[in-house]
Amino acid sequence: MKTNTTCPYCGTGCGITAERTSDGSFTVSGDEAHPANLGQLCAKGHALADTLNADNRLLYPEIDGKSVSWYQAIDHVARAFEETIEAHGHDSVAFYASGQLLTEDYYVINKLVKGWFGTANVDSSSRLGMASSIIGHKRAFGSDTVPGCFADLELADLVVLAGSNLAWCHPVIHQRILAEKRRRPEMFIVVIDPRSTTTSDHADLHLRIQPDGDCLLFNGLLAYLASHDKLDEEYLKQHVNGLEEALQAIGELPMEHLAERLGVDLQQLEIFYGRVAFTPRTVTLYSQGVNQSESGSDKVSAIINMHLATGRIGKPGTGPFSLAGQPNGMGEREVGGQATALAAHMDLDNPQHRDVVQRFWDSPRIASKPGLCAVNLFKAIEAGRIKAVWILGSNPVDSLPEADTIRAALQSCPHVIVSDVTTRTDTLDYATVRLPALPWGEKDGTTTNAERCISRQRALRPPMGDARADWWAVSQVACRMGFRSGFTFDSAADIFREHAALSTTGNDGNRDFDIGACASLSDQEYQDLQPFYWPWRSGKPSTQSVRFYENGHYSTADHKARLYPVSAARPGNRDLSDHYPLILNTGRIGEQWHTMTSTGYAAALHAHTDEPFVELHPHDALIHGIKNADIIEVRSPHAAILLRAVLNDRQPLGQIFSPMHWSDEFASQARVDSLIGRRTDPVSFQPAFKNQAVSIQRFDAGSHGYAMLKHKPDRNLFVDIDYWAMTPIVGGWQIEFASKQNARELDTCMAMRLTRSMQPCSMEPLTCLDHANDIRRMAVFEQDRLQLLLFTSSAPVPLSRSWSAAQFETLWNERSTRWRMLTGRPAIDLPEEDAIV
Ligand code: SF4
């Protein structure tokens, strides 16, 4: 049977068709009818079926590490919140979630926290990705609305990609743009990014501006367009306020001066500005490189200002386009699932909105002031002001800035309730209560993608064990606390109908988000719901892209858009010093998702990248005495970590890059966000993940090792090994080691620990001390299969990883041939050669 559902990773929200095979497993393919992806999927989407049978599922509730019934767990959590609120007040409790949750989960959480607890202490990891865009939208349009749709990217003549490595982070959208470029080679693509990336490889123009140069670049563009008479005077007169103030804030910006401050070639800058000036169909697509900054909100405003001043918005092939990173960051915003918002795109600081929501919910109270945003929420836990926190679908111990402080905060918090799907994450280690949640494939509800398309995420099979939906667990706790009147939901459909009804309540067209037509969906209609675009007030839904503000009628009081005055600071990093001379930029790779709690277990997604790494320019490497594939220590004032060095002249001089995915589950010391300071944008409170002053130095390893096992080893086996990184491979797991110990010591300790970790029946070890090549070699067989391989040396182990991994499949029934396993293969894919992207 085929089931149409939605990918749980990025904000593209690709439609997926999943089919059960005769052996009970699933295959997935792109849903050709889904408007977001038209049948395409990226590597992560294709590997979804591999994540369905993880043997690390959390299946039963636990209190203090002991399995309990849901009844006991709910009772415990309800009492924890009750007693905490009674003793310390409503603001002493908090929820922290993520854009991975479904809209229905979020609706219930938000309702409980804001309507019954009476606090707005509910925030999420979406704060780390999109908060600055929300501010930019609301400043300009009076509403958090993405004006355009994906089709605009194909209709544009000029596509500007600002702070987005689209090819890796939103691959399907990138492919849609490239397909259009093949059809219309005259389409012009500009990439604005300090780094050279796969995305910039496909650009007609790459502007490698200084970190955080975006405000200055777009301010300069607005000034250029004004001075070249390229603003849309009629549109400005009819539909926009604030041009004079915006231009005043920019002041004089001579081109030579601008190019010098941005660190770009003057001619390139003139080409960019000239292209924009003469291309009415311009889309500016931006993502984390814009948002994750101390000036993120102003960057977004500077981009939107240009579009409003040229009237390039609400028309085919135009518009500023914020690309949501998470699959349901948009749905979360629609239910007001952040500390700074109310439900259904209403505002916490608007008494009328509060009244609408409280009356609709018939709730005893309503939060009346913003709650604590992600970074401040965990600071409050650290300070002891928040004493009970419920974390859902998020791993803040790895993903928040100064991530080590999150550990200390959670350790000191009396009640840490964590809902997750796996038995172990770095956050679950600190949970007093663990609740088994539903993973993709068992969840049922809706998500909204980056272009406002709402799609169903459907269950492919019943829940395993006692895993339950987050909305169910939160509703049960609410009922146990005596709030039954607001939380008697029977299904996700029930919740969606209520969410839809609230979106249209008191909404006479002055709130963009309105899906009132869904309030009367039957259970069957909800089950069969096809992807549609909001708004859907009545009648039939739009299954084709819908564009906002086509009539120039905005959601502000006077229905005019507002240019927000932005004065840009000098790009770069003011914290650079002799101690911390380099800028660390963090981001993602194409095959992994967030902290790898799902994608980390799919062998296919490690084919190109199997270790945490840092990219640096060869000249910076030379200055620091670092060679390709060395292990290096990256240090900031907040932490130090160990990563594999990848020398790459695509990285700017003085700047290094590392992806944020690796957690303590997969590597020894590679939590990149532990390096990042807790500085945030002052308005959006979004942390600045892309501009951290750091130092680097070569890790002086006395020995290196490589091991392959049939099963995943317990990471505690490596607790005293300085560097290790663990990766699933087809048929088993591989581990890379480096240690200050000498090779003999490393070999003795790892051989003992790894063989003990196996369940021996008739293990047959083969060992060889290869003095000539300074390599200790060991292979362990059981019957006719290889079970373990361990090579250690004082230098990086010269062994072909791909050849070795393939030997798990080989039948070794001739004992006399087993020595070949110890000989290995030439090291054609050593880490230092090509195992790392
Ligand atoms: Fe589509 Fe994003 Fe999923 Fe890839 S990760 S399949 S681009 S939704």
PDB file of N, CA, C and O and ligand atoms in Angstrom, residues 7-14 16 37 40-46 169-173, ligand 1:
ATOM      1  N   CYS A   7       8.501  14.802   4.032  1.00  0.00           N
ATOM      2  CA  CYS A   7       9.843  14.626   4.598  1.00  0.00           C
ATOM      3  C   CYS A   7       9.971  15.401   5.914  1.00  0.00           C
ATOM      4  O   CYS A   7       9.473  16.523   6.022  1.00  0.00           O
ATOM      5  N   PRO A   8      10.646  14.829   6.924  1.00  0.00           N
ATOM      6  CA  PRO A   8      10.746  15.509   8.223  1.00  0.00           C
ATOM      7  C   PRO A   8      11.999  16.360   8.388  1.00  0.00           C
ATOM      8  O   PRO A   8      12.348  16.720   9.508  1.00  0.00           O
ATOM      9  N   TYR A   9      12.713  16.636   7.324  1.00  0.00           N
ATOM     10  CA  TYR A   9      13.951  17.371   7.517  1.00  0.00           C
ATOM     11  C   TYR A   9      13.797  18.859   7.176  1.00  0.00           C
ATOM     12  O   TYR A   9      13.299  19.600   7.988  1.00  0.00           O
ATOM     13  N   CYS A  10      14.171  19.311   5.991  1.00  0.00           N
ATOM     14  CA  CYS A  10      14.276  20.764   5.818  1.00  0.00           C
ATOM     15  C   CYS A  10      12.953  21.427   5.435  1.00  0.00           C
ATOM     16  O   CYS A  10      11.948  20.772   5.180  1.00  0.00           O
ATOM     17  N   GLY A  11      13.000  22.764   5.375  1.00  0.00           N
ATOM     18  CA  GLY A  11      11.803  23.556   5.113  1.00  0.00           C
ATOM     19  C   GLY A  11      11.281  23.484   3.697  1.00  0.00           C
ATOM     20  O   GLY A  11      10.284  24.137   3.376  1.00  0.00           O
ATOM     21  N   THR A  12      11.933  22.708   2.838  1.00  0.00           N
ATOM     22  CA  THR A  12      11.368  22.506   1.500  1.00  0.00           C
ATOM     23  C   THR A  12      10.055  21.734   1.624  1.00  0.00           C
ATOM     24  O   THR A  12       9.108  21.981   0.868  1.00  0.00           O
ATOM     25  N   GLY A  13      10.000  20.823   2.574  1.00  0.00           N
ATOM     26  CA  GLY A  13       8.765  20.066   2.814  1.00  0.00           C
ATOM     27  C   GLY A  13       8.398  19.168   1.654  1.00  0.00           C
ATOM     28  O   GLY A  13       7.250  19.155   1.190  1.00  0.00           O
ATOM     29  N   CYS A  14       9.352  18.369   1.200  1.00  0.00           N
ATOM     30  CA  CYS A  14       9.102  17.523   0.025  1.00  0.00           C
ATOM     31  C   CYS A  14       8.039  16.462   0.320  1.00  0.00           C
ATOM     32  O   CYS A  14       8.051  15.835   1.382  1.00  0.00           O
ATOM     33  N   ILE A  16       6.504  12.812  -0.082  1.00  0.00           N
ATOM     34  CA  ILE A  16       7.120  11.488  -0.186  1.00  0.00           C
ATOM     35  C   ILE A  16       6.030  10.449  -0.372  1.00  0.00           C
ATOM     36  O   ILE A  16       4.974  10.525   0.268  1.00  0.00           O
ATOM     37  N   ASN A  37       8.224  19.589  -4.446  1.00  0.00           N
ATOM     38  CA  ASN A  37       9.376  18.870  -4.998  1.00  0.00           C
ATOM     39  C   ASN A  37       9.101  18.159  -6.313  1.00  0.00           C
ATOM     40  O   ASN A  37      10.039  17.706  -6.968  1.00  0.00           O
ATOM     41  N   GLN A  40      11.056  15.031  -6.780  1.00  0.00           N
ATOM     42  CA  GLN A  40      12.487  14.952  -6.430  1.00  0.00           C
ATOM     43  C   GLN A  40      12.679  14.759  -4.927  1.00  0.00           C
ATOM     44  O   GLN A  40      11.848  15.194  -4.140  1.00  0.00           O
ATOM     45  N   LEU A  41      13.795  14.145  -4.567  1.00  0.00           N
ATOM     46  CA  LEU A  41      14.210  14.067  -3.162  1.00  0.00           C
ATOM     47  C   LEU A  41      15.723  14.228  -3.109  1.00  0.00           C
ATOM     48  O   LEU A  41      16.415  13.895  -4.074  1.00  0.00           O
ATOM     49  N   CYS A  42      16.236  14.679  -1.971  1.00  0.00           N
ATOM     50  CA  CYS A  42      17.694  14.702  -1.805  1.00  0.00           C
ATOM     51  C   CYS A  42      18.128  13.421  -1.077  1.00  0.00           C
ATOM     52  O   CYS A  42      17.304  12.568  -0.745  1.00  0.00           O
ATOM     53  N   ALA A  43      19.432  13.314  -0.802  1.00  0.00           N
ATOM     54  CA  ALA A  43      19.968  12.084  -0.185  1.00  0.00           C
ATOM     55  C   ALA A  43      19.295  11.789   1.150  1.00  0.00           C
ATOM     56  O   ALA A  43      18.989  10.632   1.459  1.00  0.00           O
ATOM     57  N   LYS A  44      19.042  12.828   1.932  1.00  0.00           N
ATOM     58  CA  LYS A  44      18.434  12.599   3.256  1.00  0.00           C
ATOM     59  C   LYS A  44      17.027  12.032   3.097  1.00  0.00           C
ATOM     60  O   LYS A  44      16.633  11.115   3.811  1.00  0.00           O
ATOM     61  N   GLY A  45      16.267  12.597   2.169  1.00  0.00           N
ATOM     62  CA  GLY A  45      14.917  12.092   1.936  1.00  0.00           C
ATOM     63  C   GLY A  45      14.948  10.658   1.447  1.00  0.00           C
ATOM     64  O   GLY A  45      14.185   9.805   1.919  1.00  0.00           O
ATOM     65  N   HIS A  46      15.860  10.361   0.532  1.00  0.00           N
ATOM     66  CA  HIS A  46      15.957   9.001  -0.004  1.00  0.00           C
ATOM     67  C   HIS A  46      16.310   7.991   1.075  1.00  0.00           C
ATOM     68  O   HIS A  46      15.929   6.829   0.993  1.00  0.00           O
ATOM     69  N   CYS A 169      21.849  22.557   1.760  1.00  0.00           N
ATOM     70  CA  CYS A 169      20.850  22.690   2.834  1.00  0.00           C
ATOM     71  C   CYS A 169      19.414  22.581   2.316  1.00  0.00           C
ATOM     72  O   CYS A 169      18.528  22.203   3.078  1.00  0.00           O
ATOM     73  N   HIS A 170      19.176  22.946   1.070  1.00  0.00           N
ATOM     74  CA  HIS A 170      17.845  22.798   0.463  1.00  0.00           C
ATOM     75  C   HIS A 170      18.060  22.292  -0.967  1.00  0.00           C
ATOM     76  O   HIS A 170      17.756  22.992  -1.948  1.00  0.00           O
ATOM     77  N   PRO A 171      18.570  21.067  -1.095  1.00  0.00           N
ATOM     78  CA  PRO A 171      19.037  20.606  -2.417  1.00  0.00           C
ATOM     79  C   PRO A 171      17.946  20.568  -3.483  1.00  0.00           C
ATOM     80  O   PRO A 171      18.224  20.834  -4.657  1.00  0.00           O
ATOM     81  N   VAL A 172      16.719  20.256  -3.081  1.00  0.00           N
ATOM     82  CA  VAL A 172      15.666  20.138  -4.092  1.00  0.00           C
ATOM     83  C   VAL A 172      15.324  21.513  -4.681  1.00  0.00           C
ATOM     84  O   VAL A 172      15.117  21.652  -5.896  1.00  0.00           O
ATOM     85  N   ILE A 173      15.314  22.533  -3.837  1.00  0.00           N
ATOM     86  CA  ILE A 173      15.059  23.888  -4.355  1.00  0.00           C
ATOM     87  C   ILE A 173      16.200  24.301  -5.276  1.00  0.00           C
ATOM     88  O   ILE A 173      15.990  24.907  -6.329  1.00  0.00           O
TER      89      ILE A 173
HETATM   90 FE1  SF4 B   1      13.327  17.569   0.475  1.00  0.00          FE
HETATM   91 FE2  SF4 B   1      14.624  18.824   2.397  1.00  0.00          FE
HETATM   92 FE3  SF4 B   1      13.728  16.327   2.768  1.00  0.00          FE
HETATM   93 FE4  SF4 B   1      15.781  16.800   1.149  1.00  0.00          FE
HETATM   94  S1  SF4 B   1      15.737  17.148   3.344  1.00  0.00           S
HETATM   95  S2  SF4 B   1      14.026  15.462   0.717  1.00  0.00           S
HETATM   96  S3  SF4 B   1      15.208  18.766   0.223  1.00  0.00           S
HETATM   97  S4  SF4 B   1      12.489  18.173   2.468  1.00  0.00           S
END
